[in-house]
Short mmCIF file of N, CA and C in Angstrom, two decimals:
data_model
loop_
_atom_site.label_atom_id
_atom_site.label_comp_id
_atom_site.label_asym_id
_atom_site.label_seq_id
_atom_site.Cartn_x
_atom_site.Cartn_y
_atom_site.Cartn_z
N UNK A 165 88.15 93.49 126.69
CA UNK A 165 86.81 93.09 127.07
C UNK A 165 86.45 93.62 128.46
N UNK A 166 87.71 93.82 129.67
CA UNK A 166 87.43 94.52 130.54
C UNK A 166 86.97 96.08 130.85
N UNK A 167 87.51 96.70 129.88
CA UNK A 167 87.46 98.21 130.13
C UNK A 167 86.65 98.90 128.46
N UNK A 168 85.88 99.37 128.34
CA UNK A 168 84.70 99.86 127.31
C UNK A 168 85.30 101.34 126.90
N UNK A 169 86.17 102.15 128.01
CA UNK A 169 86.39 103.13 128.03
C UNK A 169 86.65 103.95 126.55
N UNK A 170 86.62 105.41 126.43
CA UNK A 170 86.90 105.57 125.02
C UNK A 170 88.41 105.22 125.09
N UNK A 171 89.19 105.71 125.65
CA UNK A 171 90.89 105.72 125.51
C UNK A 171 91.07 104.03 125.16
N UNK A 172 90.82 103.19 126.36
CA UNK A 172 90.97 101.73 125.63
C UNK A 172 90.83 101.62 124.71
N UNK A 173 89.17 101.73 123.74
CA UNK A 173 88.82 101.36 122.47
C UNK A 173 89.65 101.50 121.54
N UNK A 174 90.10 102.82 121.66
CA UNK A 174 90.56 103.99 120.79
C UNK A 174 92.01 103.31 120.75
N UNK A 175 93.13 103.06 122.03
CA UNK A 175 94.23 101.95 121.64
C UNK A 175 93.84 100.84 121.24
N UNK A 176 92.72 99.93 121.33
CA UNK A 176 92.79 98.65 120.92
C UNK A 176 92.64 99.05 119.54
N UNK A 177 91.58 99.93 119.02
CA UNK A 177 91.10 99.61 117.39
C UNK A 177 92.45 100.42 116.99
N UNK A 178 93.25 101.49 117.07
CA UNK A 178 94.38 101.44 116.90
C UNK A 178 95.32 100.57 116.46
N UNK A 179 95.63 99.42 117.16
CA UNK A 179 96.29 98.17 116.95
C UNK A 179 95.73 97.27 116.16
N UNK A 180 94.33 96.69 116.60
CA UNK A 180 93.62 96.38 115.68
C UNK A 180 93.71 96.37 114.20
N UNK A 181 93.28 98.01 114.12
CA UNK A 181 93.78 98.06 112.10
C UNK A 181 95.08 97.64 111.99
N UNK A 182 96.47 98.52 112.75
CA UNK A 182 97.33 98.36 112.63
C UNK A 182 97.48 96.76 111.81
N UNK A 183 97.01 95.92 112.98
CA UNK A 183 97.54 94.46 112.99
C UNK A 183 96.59 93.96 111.41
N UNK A 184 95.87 94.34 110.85
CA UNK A 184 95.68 93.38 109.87
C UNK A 184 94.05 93.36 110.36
N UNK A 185 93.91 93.21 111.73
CA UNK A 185 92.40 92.81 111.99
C UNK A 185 91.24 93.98 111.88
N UNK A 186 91.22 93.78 110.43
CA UNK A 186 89.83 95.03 109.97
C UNK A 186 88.59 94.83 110.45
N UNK A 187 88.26 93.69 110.39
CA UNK A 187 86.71 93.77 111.05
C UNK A 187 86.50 93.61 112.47
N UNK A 188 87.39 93.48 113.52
CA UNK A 188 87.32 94.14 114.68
C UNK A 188 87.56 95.40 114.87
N UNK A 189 88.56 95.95 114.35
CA UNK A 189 88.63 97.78 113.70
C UNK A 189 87.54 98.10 113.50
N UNK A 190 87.04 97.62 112.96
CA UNK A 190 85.75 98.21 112.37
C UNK A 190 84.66 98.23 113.81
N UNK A 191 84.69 97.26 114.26
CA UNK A 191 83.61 96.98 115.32
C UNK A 191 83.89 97.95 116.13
N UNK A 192 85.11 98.15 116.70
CA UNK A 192 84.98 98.67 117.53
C UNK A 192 85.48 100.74 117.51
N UNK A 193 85.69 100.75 115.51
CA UNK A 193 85.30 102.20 115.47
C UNK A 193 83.87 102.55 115.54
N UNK A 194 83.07 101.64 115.32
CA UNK A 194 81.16 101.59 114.99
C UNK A 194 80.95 102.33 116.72
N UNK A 195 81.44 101.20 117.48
CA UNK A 195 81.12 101.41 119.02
C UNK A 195 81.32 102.72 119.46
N UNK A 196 82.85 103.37 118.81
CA UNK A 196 83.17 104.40 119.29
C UNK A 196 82.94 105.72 118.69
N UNK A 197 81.92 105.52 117.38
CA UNK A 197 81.48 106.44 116.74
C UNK A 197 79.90 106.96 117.52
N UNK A 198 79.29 105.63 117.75
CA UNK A 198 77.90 105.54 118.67
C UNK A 198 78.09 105.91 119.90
N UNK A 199 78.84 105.37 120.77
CA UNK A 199 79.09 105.65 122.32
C UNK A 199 79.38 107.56 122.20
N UNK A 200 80.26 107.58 121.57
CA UNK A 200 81.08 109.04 121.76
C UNK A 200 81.17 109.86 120.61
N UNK A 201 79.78 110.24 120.16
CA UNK A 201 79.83 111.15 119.09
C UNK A 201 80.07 112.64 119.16
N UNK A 202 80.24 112.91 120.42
CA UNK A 202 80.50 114.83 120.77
C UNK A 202 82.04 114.46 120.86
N UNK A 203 82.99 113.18 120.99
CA UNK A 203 84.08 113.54 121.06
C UNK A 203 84.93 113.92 119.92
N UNK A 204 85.31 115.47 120.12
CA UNK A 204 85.77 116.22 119.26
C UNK A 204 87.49 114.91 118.69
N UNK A 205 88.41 114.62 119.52
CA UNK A 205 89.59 113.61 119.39
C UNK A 205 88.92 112.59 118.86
N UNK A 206 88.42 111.83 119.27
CA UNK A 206 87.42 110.94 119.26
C UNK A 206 87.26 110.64 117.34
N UNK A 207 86.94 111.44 117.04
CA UNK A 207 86.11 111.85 115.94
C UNK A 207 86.64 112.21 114.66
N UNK A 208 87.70 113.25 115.17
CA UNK A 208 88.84 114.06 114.30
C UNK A 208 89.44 113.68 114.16
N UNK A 209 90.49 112.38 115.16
CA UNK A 209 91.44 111.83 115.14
C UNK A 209 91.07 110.14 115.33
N UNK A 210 91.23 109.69 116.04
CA UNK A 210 91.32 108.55 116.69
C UNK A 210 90.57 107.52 115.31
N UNK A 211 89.31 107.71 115.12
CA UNK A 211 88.53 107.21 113.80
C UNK A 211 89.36 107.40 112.28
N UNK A 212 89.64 108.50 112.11
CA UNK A 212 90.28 108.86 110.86
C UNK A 212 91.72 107.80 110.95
N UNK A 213 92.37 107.66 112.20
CA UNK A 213 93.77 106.91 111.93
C UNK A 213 93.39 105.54 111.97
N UNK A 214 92.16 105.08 112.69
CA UNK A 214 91.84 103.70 112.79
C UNK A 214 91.77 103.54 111.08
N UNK A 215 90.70 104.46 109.92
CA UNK A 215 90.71 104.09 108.95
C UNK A 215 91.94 103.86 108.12
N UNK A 216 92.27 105.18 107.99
CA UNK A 216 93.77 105.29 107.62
C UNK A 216 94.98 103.48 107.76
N UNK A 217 94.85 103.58 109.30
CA UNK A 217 95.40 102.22 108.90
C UNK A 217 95.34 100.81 108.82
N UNK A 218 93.67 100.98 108.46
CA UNK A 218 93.25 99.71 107.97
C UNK A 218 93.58 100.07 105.85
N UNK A 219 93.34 101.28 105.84
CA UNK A 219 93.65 101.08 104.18
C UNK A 219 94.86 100.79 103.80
N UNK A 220 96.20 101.30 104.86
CA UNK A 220 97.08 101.11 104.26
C UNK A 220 97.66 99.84 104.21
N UNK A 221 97.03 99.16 105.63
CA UNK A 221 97.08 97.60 105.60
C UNK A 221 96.87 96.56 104.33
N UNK A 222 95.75 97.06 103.79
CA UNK A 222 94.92 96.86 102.50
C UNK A 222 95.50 96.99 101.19
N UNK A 223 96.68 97.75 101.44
CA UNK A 223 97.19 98.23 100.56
C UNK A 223 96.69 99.37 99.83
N UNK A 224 96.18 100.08 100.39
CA UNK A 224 95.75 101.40 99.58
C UNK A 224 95.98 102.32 100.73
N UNK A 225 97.54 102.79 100.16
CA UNK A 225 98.08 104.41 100.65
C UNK A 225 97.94 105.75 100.56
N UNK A 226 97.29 105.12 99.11
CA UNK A 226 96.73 106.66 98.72
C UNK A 226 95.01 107.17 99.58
N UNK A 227 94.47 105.75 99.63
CA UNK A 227 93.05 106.17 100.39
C UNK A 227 94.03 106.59 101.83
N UNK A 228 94.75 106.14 102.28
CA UNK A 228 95.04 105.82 103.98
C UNK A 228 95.06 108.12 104.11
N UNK A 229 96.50 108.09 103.01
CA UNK A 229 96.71 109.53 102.54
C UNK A 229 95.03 110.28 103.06
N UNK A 230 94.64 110.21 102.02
CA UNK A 230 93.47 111.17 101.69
C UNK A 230 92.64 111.01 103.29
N UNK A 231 92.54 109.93 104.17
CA UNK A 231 91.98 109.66 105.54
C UNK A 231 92.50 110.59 106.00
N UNK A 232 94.41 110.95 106.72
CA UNK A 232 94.84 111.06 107.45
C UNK A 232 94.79 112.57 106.87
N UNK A 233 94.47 113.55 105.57
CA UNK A 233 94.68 115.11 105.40
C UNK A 233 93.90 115.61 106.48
N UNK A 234 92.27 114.85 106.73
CA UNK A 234 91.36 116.48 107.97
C UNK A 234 92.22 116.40 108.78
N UNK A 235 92.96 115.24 109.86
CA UNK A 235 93.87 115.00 110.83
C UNK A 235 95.13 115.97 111.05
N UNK A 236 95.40 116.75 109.59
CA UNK A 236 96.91 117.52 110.07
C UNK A 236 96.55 118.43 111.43
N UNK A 237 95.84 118.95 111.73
CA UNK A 237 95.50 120.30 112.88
C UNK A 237 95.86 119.75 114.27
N UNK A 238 95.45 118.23 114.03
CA UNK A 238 95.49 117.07 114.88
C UNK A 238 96.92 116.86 115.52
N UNK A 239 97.87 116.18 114.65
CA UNK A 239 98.83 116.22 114.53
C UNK A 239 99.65 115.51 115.98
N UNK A 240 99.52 117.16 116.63
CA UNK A 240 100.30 116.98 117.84
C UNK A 240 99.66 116.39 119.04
N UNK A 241 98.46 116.78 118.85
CA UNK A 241 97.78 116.35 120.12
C UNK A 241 98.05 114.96 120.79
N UNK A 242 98.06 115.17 121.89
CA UNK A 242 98.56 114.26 122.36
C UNK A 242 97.84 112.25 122.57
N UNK A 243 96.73 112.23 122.21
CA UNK A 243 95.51 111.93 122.08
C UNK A 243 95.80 110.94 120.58
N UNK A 244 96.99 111.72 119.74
CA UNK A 244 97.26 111.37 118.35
C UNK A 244 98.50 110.76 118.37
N UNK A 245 99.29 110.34 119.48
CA UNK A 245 100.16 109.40 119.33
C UNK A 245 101.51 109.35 118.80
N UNK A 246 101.52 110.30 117.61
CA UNK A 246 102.30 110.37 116.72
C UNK A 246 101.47 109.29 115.41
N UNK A 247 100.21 108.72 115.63
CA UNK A 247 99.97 108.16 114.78
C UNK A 247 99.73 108.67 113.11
N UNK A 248 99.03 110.13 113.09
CA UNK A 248 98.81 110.55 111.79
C UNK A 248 100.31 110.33 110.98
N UNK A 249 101.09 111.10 111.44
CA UNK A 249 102.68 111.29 110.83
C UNK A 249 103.29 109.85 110.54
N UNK A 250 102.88 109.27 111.19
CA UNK A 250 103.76 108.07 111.05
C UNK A 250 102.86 107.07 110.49
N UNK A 251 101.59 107.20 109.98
CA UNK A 251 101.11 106.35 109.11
C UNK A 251 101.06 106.84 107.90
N UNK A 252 101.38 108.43 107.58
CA UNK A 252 101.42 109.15 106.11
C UNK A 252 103.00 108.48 105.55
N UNK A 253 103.73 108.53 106.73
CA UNK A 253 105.09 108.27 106.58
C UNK A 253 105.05 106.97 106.04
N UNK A 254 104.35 105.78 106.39
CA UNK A 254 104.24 104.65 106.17
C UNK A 254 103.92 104.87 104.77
N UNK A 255 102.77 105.60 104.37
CA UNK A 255 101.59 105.52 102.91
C UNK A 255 102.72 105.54 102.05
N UNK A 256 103.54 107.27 102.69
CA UNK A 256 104.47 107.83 101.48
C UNK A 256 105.09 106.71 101.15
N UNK A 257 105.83 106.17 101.88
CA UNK A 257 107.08 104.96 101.17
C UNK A 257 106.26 104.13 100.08
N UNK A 258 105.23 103.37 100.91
CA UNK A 258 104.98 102.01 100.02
C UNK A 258 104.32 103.06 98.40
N UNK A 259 104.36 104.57 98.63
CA UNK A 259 104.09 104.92 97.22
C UNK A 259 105.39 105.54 96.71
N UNK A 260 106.56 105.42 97.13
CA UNK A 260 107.81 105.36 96.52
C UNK A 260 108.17 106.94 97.06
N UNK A 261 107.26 107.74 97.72
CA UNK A 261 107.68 109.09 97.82
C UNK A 261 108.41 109.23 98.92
N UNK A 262 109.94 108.94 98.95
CA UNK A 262 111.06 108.98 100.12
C UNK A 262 111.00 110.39 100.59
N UNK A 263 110.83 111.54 99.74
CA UNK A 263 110.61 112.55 100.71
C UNK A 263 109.99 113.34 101.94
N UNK A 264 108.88 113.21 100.90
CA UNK A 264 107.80 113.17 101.77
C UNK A 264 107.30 111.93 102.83
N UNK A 265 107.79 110.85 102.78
CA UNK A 265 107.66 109.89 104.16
C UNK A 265 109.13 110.58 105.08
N UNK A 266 110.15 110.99 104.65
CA UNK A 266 111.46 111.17 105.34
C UNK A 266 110.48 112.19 106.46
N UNK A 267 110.11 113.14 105.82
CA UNK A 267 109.52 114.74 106.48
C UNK A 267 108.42 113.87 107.89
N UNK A 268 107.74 113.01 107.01
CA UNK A 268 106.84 112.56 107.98
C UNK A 268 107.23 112.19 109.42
N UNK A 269 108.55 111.49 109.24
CA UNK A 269 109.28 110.49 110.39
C UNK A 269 109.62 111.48 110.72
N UNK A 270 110.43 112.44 110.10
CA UNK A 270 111.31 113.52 110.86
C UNK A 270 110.16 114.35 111.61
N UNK A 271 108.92 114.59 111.73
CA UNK A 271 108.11 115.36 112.38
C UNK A 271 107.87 114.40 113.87
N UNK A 272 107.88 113.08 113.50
CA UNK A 272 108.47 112.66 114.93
C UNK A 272 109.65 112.72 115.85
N UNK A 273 110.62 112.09 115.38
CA UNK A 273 111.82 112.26 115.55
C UNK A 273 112.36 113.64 116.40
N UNK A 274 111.49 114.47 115.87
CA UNK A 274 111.85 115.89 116.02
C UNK A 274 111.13 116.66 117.08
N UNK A 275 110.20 115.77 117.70
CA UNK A 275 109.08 115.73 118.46
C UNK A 275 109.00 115.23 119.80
N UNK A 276 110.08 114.42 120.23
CA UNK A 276 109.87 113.08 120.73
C UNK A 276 109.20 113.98 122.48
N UNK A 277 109.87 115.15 122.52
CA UNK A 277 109.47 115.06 123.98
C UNK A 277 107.57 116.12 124.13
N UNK A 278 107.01 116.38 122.86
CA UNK A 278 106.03 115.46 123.33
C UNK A 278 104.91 114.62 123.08
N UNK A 279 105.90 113.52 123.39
CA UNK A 279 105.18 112.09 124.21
C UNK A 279 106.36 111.29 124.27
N UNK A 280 106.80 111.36 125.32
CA UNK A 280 108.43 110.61 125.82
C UNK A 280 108.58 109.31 125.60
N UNK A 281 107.21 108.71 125.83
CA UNK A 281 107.32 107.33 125.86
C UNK A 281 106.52 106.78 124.96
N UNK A 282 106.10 106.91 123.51
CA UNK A 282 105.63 107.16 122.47
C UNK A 282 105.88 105.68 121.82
N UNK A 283 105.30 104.60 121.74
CA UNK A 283 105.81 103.30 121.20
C UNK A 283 106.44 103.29 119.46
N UNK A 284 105.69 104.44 118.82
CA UNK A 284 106.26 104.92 117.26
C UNK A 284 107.18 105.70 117.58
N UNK A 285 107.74 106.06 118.40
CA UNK A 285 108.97 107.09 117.76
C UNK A 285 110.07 106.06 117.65
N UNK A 286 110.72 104.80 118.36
CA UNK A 286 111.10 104.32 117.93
C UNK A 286 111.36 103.79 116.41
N UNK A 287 110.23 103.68 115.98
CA UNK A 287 110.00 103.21 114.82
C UNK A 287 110.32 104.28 113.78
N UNK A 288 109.75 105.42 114.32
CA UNK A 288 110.21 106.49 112.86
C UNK A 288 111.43 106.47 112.78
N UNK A 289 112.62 106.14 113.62
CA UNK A 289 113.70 106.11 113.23
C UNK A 289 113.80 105.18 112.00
N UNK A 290 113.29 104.13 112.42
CA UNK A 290 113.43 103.29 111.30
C UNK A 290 112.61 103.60 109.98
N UNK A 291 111.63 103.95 110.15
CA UNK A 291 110.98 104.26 108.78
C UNK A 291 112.02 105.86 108.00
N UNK A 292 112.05 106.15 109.17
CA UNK A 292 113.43 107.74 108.43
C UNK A 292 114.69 106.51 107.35
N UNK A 293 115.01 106.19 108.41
CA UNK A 293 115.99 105.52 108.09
C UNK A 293 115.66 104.75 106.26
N UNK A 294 114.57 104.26 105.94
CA UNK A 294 114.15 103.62 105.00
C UNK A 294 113.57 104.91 104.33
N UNK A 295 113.17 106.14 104.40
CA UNK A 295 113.17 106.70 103.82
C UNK A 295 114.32 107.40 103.20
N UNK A 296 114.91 107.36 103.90
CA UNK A 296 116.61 108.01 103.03
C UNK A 296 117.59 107.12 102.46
N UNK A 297 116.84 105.84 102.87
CA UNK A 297 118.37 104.86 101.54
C UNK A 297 118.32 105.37 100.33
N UNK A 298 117.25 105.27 99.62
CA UNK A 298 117.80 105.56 98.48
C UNK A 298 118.69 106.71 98.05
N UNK A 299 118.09 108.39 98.99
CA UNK A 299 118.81 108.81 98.64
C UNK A 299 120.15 109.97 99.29
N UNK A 300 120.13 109.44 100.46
CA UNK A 300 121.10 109.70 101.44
C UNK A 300 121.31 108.45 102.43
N UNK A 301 122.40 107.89 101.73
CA UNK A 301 122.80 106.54 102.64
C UNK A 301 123.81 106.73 103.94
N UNK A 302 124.58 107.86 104.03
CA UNK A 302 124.76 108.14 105.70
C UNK A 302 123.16 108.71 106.49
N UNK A 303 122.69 109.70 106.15
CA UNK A 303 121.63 109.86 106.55
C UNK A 303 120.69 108.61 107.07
N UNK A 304 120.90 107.73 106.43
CA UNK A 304 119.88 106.50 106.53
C UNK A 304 120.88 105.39 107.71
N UNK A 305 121.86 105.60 107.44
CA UNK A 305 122.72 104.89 108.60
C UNK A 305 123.01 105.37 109.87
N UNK A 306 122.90 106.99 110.04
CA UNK A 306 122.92 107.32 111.39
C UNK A 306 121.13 106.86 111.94
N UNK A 307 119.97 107.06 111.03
CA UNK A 307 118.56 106.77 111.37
C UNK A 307 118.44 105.30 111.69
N UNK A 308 119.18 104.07 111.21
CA UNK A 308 119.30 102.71 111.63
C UNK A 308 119.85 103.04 112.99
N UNK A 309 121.38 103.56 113.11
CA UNK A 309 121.71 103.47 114.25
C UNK A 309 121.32 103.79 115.70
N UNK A 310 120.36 105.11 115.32
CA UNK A 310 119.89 105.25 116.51
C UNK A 310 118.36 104.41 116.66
N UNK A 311 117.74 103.81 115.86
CA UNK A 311 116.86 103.13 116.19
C UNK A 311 117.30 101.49 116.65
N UNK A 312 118.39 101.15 116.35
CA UNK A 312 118.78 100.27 117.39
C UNK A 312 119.85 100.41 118.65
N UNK A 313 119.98 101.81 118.74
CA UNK A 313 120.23 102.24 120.36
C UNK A 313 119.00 102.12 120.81
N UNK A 314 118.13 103.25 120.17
CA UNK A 314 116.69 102.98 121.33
C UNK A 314 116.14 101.40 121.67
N UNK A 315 116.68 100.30 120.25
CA UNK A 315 115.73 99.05 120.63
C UNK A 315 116.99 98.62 121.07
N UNK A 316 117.99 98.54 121.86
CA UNK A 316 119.48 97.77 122.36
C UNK A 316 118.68 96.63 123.05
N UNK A 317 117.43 96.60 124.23
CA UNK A 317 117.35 95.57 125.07
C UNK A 317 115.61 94.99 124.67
N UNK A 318 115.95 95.47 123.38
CA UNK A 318 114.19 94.46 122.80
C UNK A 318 114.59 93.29 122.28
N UNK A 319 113.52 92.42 122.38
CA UNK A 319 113.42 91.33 121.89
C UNK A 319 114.37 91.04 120.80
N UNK A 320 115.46 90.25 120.34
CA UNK A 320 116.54 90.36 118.97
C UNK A 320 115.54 89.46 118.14
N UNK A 321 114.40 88.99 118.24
CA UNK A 321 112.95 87.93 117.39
C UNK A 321 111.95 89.34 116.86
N UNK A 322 111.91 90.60 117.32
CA UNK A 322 110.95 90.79 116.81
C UNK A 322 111.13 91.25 115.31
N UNK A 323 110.08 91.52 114.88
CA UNK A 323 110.19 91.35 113.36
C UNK A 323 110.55 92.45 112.47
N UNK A 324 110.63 93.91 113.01
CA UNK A 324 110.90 95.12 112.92
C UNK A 324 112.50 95.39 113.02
N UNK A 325 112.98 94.73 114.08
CA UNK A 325 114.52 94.64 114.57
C UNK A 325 115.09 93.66 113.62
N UNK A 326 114.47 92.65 113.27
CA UNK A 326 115.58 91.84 112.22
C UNK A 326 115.32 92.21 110.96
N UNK A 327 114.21 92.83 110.17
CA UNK A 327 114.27 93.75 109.21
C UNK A 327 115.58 94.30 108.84
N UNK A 328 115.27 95.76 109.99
CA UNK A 328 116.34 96.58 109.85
C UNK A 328 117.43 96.12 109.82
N UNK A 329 117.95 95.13 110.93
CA UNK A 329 119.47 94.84 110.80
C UNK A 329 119.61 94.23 109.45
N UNK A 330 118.61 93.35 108.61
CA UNK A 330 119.22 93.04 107.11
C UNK A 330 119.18 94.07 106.45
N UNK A 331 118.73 95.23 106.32
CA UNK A 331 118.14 96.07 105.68
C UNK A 331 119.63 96.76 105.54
N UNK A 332 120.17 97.03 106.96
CA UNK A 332 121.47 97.79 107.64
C UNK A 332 122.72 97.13 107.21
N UNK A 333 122.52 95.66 107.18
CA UNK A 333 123.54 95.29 106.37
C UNK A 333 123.92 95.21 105.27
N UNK A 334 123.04 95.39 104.05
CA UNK A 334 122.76 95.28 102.90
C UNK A 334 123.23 96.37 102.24
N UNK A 335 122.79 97.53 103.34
CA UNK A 335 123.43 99.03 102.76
C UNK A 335 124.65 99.20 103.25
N UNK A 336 125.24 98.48 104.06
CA UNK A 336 126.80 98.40 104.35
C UNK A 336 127.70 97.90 102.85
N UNK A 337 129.02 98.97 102.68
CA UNK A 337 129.78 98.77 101.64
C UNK A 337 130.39 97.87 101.84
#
């Protein structure tokens, strides 16, 4: 409520969809479609992933998919978070396609320096990681492991971290 800026908006409605809350997503892609319509990021990116992951929230991966294709050119920019990749990565799984979400994570993973301090790259470990149980289970156990090196001094409550560790134990022989 303090800062209107595009970059704010653009992280809050970010999170926003992320979180479930579509019709503030929404509000405040409207704002940032009106305020900042010459912005090329803005426009190309930032809007397309807000939609993207309000559909996949919604449960529709395949719309989130079809959002996040103008976005590939996008990709890297820095502006993009790692968000396109890692919400296709998200779509792919919940549509059973482990490969193609593995590729997704791994385009982070593979990426990390740049954006060093990237709040998803953590996470693609873990979504790698869930993309290869089924069908590379060391593969999927070195991708657990290093996503709880990177999370060693997070919260042991949040809800991502106790996932994985059942997830990690489950695939233990």
């Amino acid at each position: 409520r303090l800062s209107r800026d595009n970059f704010t908006l653009e992280s809050a409605g970010r999170a926003l969809a992320w979180c479930g809350a579509a019709a503030d997503a929404s509000e405040l892609s409207g704002e940032l479609a009106q305020r900042f319509p010459d912005a090329i990021l803005t426009t190309r990116v930032i809007l397309p992933v807000m939609a993207a992951a309000t559909a996949i929230r919604n449960g529709r991966p395949a719309r989130g998919l079809e959002l996040l294709e103008p976005v590939r050119p996008f990709d890297h920019a820095q502006v993009a978070e790692f968000w396109p990749a890692y919400l296709r990565g998200v779509a792919q799984l919940e549509l059973g396609h482990h490969s193609e979400a593995a590729d997704e994570f791994r385009s982070i993973v593979d990426h990390r320096g740049e954006l060093i301090d990237a709040p998803l790259y953590p996470l693609a470990h873990l979504g790698l990681a869930r993309a290869l149980a089924p069908g590379d289970p060391g593969g999927a156990r070195q991708a657990y492991l290093a996503f709880f090196k990177l999370w060693k001094d997070a919260d042991p409550d949040l809800l991502p971290l106790k996932e994985a560790r059942r997830e990690f134990d489950r695939s233990r022989p």
